mmCIF file of C-alpha atoms and ligand atoms in Angstrom:
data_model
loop_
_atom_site.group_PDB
_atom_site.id
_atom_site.type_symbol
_atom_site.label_atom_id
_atom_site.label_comp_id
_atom_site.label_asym_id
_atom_site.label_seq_id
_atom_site.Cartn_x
_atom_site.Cartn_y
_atom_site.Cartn_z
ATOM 1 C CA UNK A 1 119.076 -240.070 57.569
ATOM 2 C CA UNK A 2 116.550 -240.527 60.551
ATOM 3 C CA UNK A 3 115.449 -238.080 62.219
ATOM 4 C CA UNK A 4 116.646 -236.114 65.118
ATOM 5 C CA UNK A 5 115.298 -233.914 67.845
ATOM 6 C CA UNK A 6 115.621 -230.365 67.849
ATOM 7 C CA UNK A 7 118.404 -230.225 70.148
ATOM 8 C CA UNK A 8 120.906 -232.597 68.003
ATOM 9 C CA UNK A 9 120.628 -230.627 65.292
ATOM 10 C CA UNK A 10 122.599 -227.005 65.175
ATOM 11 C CA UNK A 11 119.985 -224.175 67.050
ATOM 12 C CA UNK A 12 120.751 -221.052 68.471
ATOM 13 C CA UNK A 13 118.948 -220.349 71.932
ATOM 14 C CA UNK A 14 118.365 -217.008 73.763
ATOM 15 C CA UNK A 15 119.879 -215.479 76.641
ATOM 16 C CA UNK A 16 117.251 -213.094 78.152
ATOM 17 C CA UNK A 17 119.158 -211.596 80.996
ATOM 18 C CA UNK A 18 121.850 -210.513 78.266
ATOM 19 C CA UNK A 19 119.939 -210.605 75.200
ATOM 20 C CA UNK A 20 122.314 -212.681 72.912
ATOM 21 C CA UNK A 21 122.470 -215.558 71.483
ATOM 22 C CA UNK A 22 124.527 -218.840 72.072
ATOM 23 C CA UNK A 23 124.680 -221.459 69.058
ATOM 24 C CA UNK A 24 124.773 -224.617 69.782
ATOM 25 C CA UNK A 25 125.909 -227.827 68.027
ATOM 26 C CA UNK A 26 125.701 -230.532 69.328
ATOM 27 C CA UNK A 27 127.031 -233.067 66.315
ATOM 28 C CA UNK A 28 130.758 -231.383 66.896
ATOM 29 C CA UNK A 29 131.736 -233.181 70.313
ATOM 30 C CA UNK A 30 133.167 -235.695 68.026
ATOM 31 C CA UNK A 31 135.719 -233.959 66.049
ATOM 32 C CA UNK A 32 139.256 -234.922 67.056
ATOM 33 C CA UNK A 33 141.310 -232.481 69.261
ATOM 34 C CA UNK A 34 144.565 -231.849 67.828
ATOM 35 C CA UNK A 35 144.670 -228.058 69.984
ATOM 36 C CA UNK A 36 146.428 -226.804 72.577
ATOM 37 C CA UNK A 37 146.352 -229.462 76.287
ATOM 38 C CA UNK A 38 146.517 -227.363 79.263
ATOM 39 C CA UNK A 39 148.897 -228.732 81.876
ATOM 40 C CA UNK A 40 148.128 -230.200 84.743
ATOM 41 C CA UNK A 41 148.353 -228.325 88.416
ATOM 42 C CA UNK A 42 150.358 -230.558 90.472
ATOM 43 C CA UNK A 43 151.712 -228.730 92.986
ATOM 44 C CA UNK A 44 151.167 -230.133 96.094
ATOM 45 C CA UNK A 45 148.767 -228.699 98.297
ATOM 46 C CA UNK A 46 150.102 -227.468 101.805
ATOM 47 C CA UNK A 47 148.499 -225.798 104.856
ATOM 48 C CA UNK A 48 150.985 -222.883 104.520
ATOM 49 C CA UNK A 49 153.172 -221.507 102.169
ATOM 50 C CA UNK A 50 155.948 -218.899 103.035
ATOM 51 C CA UNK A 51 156.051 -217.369 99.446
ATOM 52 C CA UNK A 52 152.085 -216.777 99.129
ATOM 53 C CA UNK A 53 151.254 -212.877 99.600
ATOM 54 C CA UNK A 54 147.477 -214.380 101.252
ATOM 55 C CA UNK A 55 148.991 -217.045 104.098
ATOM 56 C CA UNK A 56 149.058 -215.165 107.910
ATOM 57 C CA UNK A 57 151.732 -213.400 108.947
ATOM 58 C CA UNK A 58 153.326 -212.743 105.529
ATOM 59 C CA UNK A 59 154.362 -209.682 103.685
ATOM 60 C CA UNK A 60 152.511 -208.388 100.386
ATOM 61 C CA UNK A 61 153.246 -205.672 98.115
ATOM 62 C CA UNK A 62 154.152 -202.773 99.426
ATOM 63 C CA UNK A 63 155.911 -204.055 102.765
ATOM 64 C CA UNK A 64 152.221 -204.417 103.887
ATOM 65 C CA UNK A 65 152.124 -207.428 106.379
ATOM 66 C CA UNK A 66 149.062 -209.354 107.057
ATOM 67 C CA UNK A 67 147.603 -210.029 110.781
ATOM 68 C CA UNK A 68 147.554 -213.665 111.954
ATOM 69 C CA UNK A 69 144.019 -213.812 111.047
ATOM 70 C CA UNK A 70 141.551 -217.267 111.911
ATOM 71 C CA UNK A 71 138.603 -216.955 109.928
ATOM 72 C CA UNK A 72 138.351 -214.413 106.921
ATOM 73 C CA UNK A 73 141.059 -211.628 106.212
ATOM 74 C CA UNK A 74 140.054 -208.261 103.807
ATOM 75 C CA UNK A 75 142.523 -205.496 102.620
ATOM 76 C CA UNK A 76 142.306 -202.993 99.884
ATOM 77 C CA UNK A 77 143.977 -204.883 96.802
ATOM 78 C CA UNK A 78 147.602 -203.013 96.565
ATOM 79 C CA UNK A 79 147.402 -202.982 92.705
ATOM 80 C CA UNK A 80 144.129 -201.888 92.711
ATOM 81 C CA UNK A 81 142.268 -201.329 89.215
ATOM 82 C CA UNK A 82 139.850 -198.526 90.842
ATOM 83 C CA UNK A 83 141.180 -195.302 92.968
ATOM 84 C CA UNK A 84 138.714 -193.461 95.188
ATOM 85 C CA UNK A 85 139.936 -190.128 94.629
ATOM 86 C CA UNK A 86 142.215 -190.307 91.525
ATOM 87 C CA UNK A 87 143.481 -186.418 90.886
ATOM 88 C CA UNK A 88 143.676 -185.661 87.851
ATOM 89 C CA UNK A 89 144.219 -182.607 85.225
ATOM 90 C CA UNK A 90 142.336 -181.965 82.144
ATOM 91 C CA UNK A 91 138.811 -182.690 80.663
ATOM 92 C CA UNK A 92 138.487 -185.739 78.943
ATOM 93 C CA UNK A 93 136.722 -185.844 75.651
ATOM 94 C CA UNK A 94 133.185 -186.217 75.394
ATOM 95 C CA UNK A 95 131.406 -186.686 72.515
ATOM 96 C CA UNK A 96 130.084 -189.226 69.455
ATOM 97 C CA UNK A 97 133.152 -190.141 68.936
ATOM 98 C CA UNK A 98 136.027 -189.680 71.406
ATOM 99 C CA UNK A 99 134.097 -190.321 74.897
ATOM 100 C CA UNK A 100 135.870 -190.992 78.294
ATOM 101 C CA UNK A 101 134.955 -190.019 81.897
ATOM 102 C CA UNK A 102 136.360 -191.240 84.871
ATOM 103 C CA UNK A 103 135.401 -194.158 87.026
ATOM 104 C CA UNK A 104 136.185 -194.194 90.929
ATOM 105 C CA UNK A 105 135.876 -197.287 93.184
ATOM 106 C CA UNK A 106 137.979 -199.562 95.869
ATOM 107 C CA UNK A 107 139.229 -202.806 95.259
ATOM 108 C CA UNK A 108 140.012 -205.285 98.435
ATOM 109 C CA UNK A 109 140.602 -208.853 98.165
ATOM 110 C CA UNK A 110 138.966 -211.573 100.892
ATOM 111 C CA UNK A 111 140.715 -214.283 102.059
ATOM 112 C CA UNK A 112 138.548 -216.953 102.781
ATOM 113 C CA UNK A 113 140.326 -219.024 105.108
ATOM 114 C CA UNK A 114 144.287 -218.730 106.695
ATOM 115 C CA UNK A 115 144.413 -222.456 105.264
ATOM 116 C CA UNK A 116 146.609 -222.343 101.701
ATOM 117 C CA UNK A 117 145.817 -225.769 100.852
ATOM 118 C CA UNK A 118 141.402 -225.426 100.824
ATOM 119 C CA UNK A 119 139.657 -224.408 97.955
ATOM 120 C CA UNK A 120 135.452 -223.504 98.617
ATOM 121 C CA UNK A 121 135.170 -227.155 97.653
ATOM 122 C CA UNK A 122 137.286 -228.435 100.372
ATOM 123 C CA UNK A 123 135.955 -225.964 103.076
ATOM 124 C CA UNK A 124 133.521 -227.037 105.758
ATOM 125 C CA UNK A 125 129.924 -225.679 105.006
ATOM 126 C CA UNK A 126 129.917 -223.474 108.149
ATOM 127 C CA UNK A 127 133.571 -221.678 107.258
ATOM 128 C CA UNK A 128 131.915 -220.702 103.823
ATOM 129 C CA UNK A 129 128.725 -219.163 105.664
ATOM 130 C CA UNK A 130 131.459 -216.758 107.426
ATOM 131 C CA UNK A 131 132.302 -215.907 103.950
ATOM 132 C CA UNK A 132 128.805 -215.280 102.939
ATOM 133 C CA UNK A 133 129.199 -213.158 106.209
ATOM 134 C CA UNK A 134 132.102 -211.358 105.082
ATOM 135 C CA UNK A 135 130.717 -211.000 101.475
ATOM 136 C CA UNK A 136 127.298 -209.350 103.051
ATOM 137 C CA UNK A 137 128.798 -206.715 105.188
ATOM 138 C CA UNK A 138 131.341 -205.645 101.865
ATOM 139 C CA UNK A 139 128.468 -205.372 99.670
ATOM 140 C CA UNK A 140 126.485 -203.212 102.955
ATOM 141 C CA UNK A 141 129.853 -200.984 103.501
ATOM 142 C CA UNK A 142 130.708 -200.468 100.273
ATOM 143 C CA UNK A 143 126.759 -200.114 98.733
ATOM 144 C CA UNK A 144 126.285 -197.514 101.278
ATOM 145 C CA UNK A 145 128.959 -195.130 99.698
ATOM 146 C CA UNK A 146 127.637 -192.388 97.986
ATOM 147 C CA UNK A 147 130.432 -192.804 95.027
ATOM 148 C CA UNK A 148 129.602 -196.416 94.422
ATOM 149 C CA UNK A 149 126.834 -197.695 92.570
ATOM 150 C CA UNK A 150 127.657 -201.127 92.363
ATOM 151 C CA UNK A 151 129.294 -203.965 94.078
ATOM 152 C CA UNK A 152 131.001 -206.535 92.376
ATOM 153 C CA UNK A 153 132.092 -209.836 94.070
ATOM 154 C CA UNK A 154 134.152 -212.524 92.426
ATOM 155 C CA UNK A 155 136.321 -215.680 92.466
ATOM 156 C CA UNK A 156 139.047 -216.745 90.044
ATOM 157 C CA UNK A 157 139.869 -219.977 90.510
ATOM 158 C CA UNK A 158 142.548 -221.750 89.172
ATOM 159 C CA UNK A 159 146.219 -220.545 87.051
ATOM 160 C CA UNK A 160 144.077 -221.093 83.722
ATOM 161 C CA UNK A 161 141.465 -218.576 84.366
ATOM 162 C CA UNK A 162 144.353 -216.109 85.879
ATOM 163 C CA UNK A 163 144.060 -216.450 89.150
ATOM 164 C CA UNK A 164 147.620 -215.212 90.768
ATOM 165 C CA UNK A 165 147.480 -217.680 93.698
ATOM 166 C CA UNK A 166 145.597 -220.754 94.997
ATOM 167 C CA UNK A 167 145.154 -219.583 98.410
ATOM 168 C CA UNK A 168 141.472 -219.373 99.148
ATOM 169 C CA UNK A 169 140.567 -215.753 97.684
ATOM 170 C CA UNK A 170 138.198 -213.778 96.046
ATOM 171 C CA UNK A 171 138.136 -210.101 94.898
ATOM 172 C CA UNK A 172 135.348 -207.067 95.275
ATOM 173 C CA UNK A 173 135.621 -204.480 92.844
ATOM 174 C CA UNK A 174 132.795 -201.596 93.936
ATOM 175 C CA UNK A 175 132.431 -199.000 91.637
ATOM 176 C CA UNK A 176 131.032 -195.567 90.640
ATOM 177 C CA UNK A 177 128.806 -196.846 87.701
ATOM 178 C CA UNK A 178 127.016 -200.232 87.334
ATOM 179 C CA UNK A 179 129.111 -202.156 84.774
ATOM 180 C CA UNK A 180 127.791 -203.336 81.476
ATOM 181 C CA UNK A 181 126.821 -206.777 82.306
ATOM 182 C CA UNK A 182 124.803 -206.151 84.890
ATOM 183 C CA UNK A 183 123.827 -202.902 83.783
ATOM 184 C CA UNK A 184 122.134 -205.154 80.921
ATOM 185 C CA UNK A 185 120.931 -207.982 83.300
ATOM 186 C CA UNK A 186 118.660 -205.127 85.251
ATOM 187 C CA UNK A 187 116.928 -203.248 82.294
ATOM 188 C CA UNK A 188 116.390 -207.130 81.271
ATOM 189 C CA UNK A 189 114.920 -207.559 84.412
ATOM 190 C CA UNK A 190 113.042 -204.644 84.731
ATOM 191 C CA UNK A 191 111.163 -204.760 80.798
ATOM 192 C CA UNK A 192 110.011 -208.210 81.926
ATOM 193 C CA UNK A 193 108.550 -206.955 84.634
ATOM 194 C CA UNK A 194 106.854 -204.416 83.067
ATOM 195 C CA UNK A 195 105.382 -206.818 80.483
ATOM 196 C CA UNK A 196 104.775 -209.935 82.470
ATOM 197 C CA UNK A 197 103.911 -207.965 85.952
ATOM 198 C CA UNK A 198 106.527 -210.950 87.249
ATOM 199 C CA UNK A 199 110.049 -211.563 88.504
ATOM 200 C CA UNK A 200 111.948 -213.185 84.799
ATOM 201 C CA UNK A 201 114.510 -214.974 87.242
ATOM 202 C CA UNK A 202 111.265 -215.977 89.877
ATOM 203 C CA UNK A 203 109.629 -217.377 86.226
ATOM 204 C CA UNK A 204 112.927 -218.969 85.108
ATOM 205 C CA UNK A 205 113.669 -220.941 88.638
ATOM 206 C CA UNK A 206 109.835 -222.321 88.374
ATOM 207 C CA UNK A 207 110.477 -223.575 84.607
ATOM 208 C CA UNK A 208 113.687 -224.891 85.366
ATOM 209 C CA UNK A 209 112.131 -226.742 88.468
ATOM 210 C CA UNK A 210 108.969 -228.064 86.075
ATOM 211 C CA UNK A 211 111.832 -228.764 83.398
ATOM 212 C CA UNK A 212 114.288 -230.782 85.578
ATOM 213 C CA UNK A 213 116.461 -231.517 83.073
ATOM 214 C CA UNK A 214 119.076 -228.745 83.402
ATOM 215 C CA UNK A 215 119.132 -228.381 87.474
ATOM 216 C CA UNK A 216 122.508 -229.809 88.892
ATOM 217 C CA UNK A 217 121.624 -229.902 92.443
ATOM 218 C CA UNK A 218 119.109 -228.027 94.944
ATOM 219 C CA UNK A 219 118.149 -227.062 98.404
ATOM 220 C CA UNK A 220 115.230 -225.201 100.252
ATOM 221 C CA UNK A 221 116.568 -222.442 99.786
ATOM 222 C CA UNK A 222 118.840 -222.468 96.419
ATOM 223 C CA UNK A 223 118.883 -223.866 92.545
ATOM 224 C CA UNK A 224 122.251 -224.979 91.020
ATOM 225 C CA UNK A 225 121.604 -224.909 86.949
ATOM 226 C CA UNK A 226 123.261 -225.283 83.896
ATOM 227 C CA UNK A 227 121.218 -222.332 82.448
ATOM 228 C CA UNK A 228 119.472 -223.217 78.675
ATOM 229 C CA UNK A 229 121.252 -220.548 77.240
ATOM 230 C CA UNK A 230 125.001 -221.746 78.843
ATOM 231 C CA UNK A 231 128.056 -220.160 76.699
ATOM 232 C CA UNK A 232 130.757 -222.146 78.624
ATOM 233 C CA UNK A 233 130.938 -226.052 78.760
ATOM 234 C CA UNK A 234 129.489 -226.525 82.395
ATOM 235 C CA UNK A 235 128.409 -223.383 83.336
ATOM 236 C CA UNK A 236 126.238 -222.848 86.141
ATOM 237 C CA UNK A 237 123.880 -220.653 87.790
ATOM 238 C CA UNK A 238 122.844 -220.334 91.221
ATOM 239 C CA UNK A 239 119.295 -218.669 91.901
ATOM 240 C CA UNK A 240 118.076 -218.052 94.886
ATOM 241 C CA UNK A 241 113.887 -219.316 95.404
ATOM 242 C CA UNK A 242 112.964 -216.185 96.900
ATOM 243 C CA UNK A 243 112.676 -213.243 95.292
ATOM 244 C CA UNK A 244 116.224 -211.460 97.348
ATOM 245 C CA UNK A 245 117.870 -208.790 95.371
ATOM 246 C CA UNK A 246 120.905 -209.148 97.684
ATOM 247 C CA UNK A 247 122.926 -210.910 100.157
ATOM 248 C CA UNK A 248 122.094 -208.323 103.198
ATOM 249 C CA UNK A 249 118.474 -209.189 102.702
ATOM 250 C CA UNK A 250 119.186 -213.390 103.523
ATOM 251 C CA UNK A 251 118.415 -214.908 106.357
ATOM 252 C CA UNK A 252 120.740 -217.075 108.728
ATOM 253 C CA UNK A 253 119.625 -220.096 107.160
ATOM 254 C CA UNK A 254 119.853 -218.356 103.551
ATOM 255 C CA UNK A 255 123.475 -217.315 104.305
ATOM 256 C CA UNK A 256 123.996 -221.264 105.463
ATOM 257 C CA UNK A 257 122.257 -222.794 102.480
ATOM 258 C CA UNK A 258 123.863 -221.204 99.670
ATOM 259 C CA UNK A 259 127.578 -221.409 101.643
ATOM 260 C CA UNK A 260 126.484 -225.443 101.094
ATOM 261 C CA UNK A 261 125.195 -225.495 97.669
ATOM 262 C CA UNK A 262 128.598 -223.630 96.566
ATOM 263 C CA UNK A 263 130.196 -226.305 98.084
ATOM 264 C CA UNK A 264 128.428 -228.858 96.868
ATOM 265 C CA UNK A 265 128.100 -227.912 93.451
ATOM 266 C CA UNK A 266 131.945 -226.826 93.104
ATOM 267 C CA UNK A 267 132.685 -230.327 94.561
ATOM 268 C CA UNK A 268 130.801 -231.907 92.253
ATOM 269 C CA UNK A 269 133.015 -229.814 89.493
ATOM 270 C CA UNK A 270 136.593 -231.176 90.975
ATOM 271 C CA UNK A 271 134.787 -234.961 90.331
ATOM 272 C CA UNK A 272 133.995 -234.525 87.313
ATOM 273 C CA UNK A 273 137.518 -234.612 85.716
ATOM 274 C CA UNK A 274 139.220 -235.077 89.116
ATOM 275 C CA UNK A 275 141.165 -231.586 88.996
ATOM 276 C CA UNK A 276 140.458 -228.368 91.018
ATOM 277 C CA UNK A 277 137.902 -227.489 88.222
ATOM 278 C CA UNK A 278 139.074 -223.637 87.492
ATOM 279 C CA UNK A 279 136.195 -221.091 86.975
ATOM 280 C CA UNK A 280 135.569 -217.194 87.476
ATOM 281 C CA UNK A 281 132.384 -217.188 89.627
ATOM 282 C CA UNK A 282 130.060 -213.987 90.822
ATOM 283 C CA UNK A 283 127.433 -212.832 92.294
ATOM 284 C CA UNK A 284 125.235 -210.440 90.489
ATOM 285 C CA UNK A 285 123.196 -208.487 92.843
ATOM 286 C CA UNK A 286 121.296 -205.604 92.908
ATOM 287 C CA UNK A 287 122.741 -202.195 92.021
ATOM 288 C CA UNK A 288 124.010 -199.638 95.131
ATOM 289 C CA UNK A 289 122.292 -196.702 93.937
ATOM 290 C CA UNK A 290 119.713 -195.419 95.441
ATOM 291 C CA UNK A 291 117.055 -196.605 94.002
ATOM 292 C CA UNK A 292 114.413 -199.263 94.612
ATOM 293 C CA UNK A 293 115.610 -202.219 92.210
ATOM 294 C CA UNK A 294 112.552 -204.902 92.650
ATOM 295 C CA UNK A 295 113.283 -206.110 89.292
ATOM 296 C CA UNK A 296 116.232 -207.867 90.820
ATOM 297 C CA UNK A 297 116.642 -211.266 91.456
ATOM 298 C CA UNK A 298 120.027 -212.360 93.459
ATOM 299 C CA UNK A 299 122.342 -214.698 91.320
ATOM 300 C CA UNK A 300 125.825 -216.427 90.635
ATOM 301 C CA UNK A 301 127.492 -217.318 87.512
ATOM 302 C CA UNK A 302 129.956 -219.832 87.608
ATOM 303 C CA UNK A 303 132.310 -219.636 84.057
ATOM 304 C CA UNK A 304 134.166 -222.731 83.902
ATOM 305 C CA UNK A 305 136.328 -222.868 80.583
ATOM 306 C CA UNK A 306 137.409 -226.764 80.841
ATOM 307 C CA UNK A 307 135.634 -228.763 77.992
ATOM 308 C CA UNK A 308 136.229 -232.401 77.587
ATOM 309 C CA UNK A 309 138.607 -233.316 80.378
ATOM 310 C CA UNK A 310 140.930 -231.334 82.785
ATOM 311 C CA UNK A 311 143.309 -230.439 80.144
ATOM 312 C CA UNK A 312 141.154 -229.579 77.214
ATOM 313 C CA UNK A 313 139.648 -225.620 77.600
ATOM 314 C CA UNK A 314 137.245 -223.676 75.520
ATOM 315 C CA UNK A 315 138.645 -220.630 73.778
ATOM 316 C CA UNK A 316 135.930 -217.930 72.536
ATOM 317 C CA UNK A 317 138.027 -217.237 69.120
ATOM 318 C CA UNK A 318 136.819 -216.811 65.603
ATOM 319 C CA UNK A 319 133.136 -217.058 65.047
ATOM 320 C CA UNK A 320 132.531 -216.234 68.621
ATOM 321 C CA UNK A 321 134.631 -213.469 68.392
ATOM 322 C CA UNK A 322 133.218 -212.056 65.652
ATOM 323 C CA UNK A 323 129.704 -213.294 65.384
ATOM 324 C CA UNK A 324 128.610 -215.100 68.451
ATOM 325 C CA UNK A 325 129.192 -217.707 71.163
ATOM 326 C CA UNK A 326 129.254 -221.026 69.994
ATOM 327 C CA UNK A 327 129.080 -224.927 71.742
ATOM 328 C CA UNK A 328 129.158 -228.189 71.151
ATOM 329 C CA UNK A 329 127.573 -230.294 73.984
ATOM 330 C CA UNK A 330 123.934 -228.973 74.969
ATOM 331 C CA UNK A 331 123.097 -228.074 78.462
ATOM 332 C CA UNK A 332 120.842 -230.659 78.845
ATOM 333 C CA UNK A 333 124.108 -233.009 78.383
ATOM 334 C CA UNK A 334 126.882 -230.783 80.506
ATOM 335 C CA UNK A 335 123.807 -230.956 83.415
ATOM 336 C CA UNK A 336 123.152 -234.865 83.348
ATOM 337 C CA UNK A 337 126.848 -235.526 84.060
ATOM 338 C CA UNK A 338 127.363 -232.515 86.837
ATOM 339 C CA UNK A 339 124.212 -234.415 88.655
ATOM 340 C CA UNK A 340 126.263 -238.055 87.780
ATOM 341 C CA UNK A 341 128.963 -236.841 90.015
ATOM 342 C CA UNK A 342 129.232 -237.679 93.854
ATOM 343 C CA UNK A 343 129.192 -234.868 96.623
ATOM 344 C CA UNK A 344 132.016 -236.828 98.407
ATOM 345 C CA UNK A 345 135.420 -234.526 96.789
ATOM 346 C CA UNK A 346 137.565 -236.761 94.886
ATOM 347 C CA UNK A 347 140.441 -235.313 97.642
ATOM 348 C CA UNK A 348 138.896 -237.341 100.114
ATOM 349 C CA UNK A 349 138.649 -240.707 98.561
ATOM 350 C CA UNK A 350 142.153 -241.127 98.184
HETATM 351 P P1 LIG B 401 143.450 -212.846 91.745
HETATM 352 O O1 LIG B 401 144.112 -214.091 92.187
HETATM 353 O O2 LIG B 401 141.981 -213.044 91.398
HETATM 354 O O3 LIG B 401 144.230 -212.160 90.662
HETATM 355 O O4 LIG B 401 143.414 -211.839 93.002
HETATM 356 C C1 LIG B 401 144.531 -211.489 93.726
HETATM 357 C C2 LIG B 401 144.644 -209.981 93.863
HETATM 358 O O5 LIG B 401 145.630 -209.717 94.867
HETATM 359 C C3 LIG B 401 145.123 -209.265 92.604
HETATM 360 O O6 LIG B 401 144.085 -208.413 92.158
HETATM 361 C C4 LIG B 401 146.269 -208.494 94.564
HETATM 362 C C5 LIG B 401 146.357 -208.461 93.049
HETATM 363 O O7 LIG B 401 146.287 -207.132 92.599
HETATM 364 N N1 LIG B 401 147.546 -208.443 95.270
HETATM 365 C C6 LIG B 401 147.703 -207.568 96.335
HETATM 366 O O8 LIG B 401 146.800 -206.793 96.625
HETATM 367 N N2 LIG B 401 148.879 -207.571 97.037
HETATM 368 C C7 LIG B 401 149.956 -208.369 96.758
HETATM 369 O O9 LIG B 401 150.940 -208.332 97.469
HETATM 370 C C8 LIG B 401 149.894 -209.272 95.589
HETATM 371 C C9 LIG B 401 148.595 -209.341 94.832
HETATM 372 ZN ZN1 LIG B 402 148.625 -218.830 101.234
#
């Protein structure tokens, strides 16, 4: 047998936000798929839809009815998983064993456009950078709360990754402690400073840019990269260059330039197996609590579960679940043929 480089042959690589592991093997992409094909969205795509709970001038839960809103529309989610003022009875338990406290917070939803039929990858550059407005002010209002300690903003796209409706939406969960994952992402980010006296995602954006084999696409401003230690099949980072901890810090053109780059790179996911490409994307941004946090370094993760073409997902199941995350194509390989795609969406070539 000849020999091969390191990265055909099974490795495991390091995740040094999270401080895991991902295996990776790349000799499996040829094993023949006999699992479970996802089925195909097809419904048709219209400007308005009188059943969706997101279009103008329709009713939600609750009999609460939304404005005729242009641009961006917010509410407080109506099933929301996080109460400001939950009343309660009772202690709950608190010790090695038995531990539970409770966790305020608000939950809204943000429409980002009246249009039903858009997706970010169909909307114009400048109607996203009124999102990146919209997203900026929630994380200002909702930071500036005394009870919340962290902002959360999100997208789910698509039915597979349980998003409830394809109207243009994301969600903000803001909450009384920092969550886990990015709970782990800052102490990451603050023990590298400590022992490098540098930012690790400044140090990561400068390898990756010396590298230039993982970055998908770029601007002044922004990186879009397929991170070396990716979990999911084409995930995706996007770091800002300058060392911004969050959104309220960016400039106009800031706010502008990564509206385009999420355009452009979730474009460039739809082409690549022709299909709204469904994902859960976030920003991760610096905690709401008080503190100074120049550790952190303002980021998105884009988790996109599809694997070989639009009906073919990655589950996380057995190994994974018990031992560690697992894939078969490398990075490297899921980059090359994000950056083979056009920036033209597929939508508009027919
Ligand atoms: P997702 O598509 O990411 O699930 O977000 C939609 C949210 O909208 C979801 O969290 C809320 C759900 O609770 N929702 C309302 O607030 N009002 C409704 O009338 C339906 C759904
Ligand atoms: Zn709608």
């Amino acid at each position: 047998m000849s020999e091969q480089s390191w990265q055909q042959v099974p490795h495991r690589r390091f995740n040094p936000l999270e401080r895991r592991w991902v295996l990776v093997s790349p000799h499996r992409t040829q094993r023949p798929w006999q699992g479970e094909v996802a089925k195909l969205d097809a419904t048709p795509r219209v400007h308005y839809d009188p059943q969706c709970y997101l279009c103008p001038g329709n009713e939600r839960a609750g009999g609460h009815k939304n404005p005729d809103y242009a641009g961006t529309f917010i509410f407080d989610n109506d099933y929301a998983a996080l109460l400001p003022d939950a009343k309660f009875t009772g202690q709950p338990p608190h010790d090695a064993l038995f531990c539970a406290e409770p966790e305020r917070g608000l939950c809204r939803v943000l429409c980002f456009s009246p249009d039903h039929s858009l997706t970010v990858a169909r909307m114009r550059p400048a109607e996203l950078e009124r999102v990146v407005e919209a997203w900026s002010a929630q994380y200002e209002e909702l930071g500036a709360r005394p009870d919340i300690r962290h902002v959360e903003i999100f997208e789910n796209r698509g039915a597979m990754m349980g998003a409830s409706n394809p109207h243009p939406h994301g969600q903000i969960w803001a909450t009384e402690h920092v969550p886990d994952t990015p709970r782990l992402e800052g102490e990451s980010q603050r023990v590298y400073r400590a022992e490098h006296g540098s930012c690790l995602l400044c140090d990561y954006v400068a390898r990756e840019s010396q590298a230039a084999e993982r970055i998908v696409c770029e601007n002044e401003e922004f990186v879009a990269v397929v991170p070396f230690w990716a979990v999911w099949p084409f995930e995706t980072m996007i770091l800002s260059r300058a060392h911004l901890g969050a959104m309220p810090e960016f400039s106009q053109k800031q706010r502008a330039a990564l509206a385009s780059l999420m355009q452009r790179l979730t474009t460039r996911y739809d082409n690549l197996f022709s299909t709204s490409f469904p994902y859960t994307m976030g920003f991760h941004q610096a905690p709401t609590d008080g503190e100074a946090h120049p550790e952190w370094h303002f980021h998105a993760h884009y988790y996109p579960p599809l694997l070989r073409s639009a009906t073919v997902r990655k589950f996380m199941v057995g190994f994974e679940m018990l031992g560690m995350p697992q894939r078969d194509i490398t990075p490297e390989s899921a980059a090359e043929r994000l950056r083979a795609q056009g920036e033209t969406h597929f939508d508009a070539r027919l």
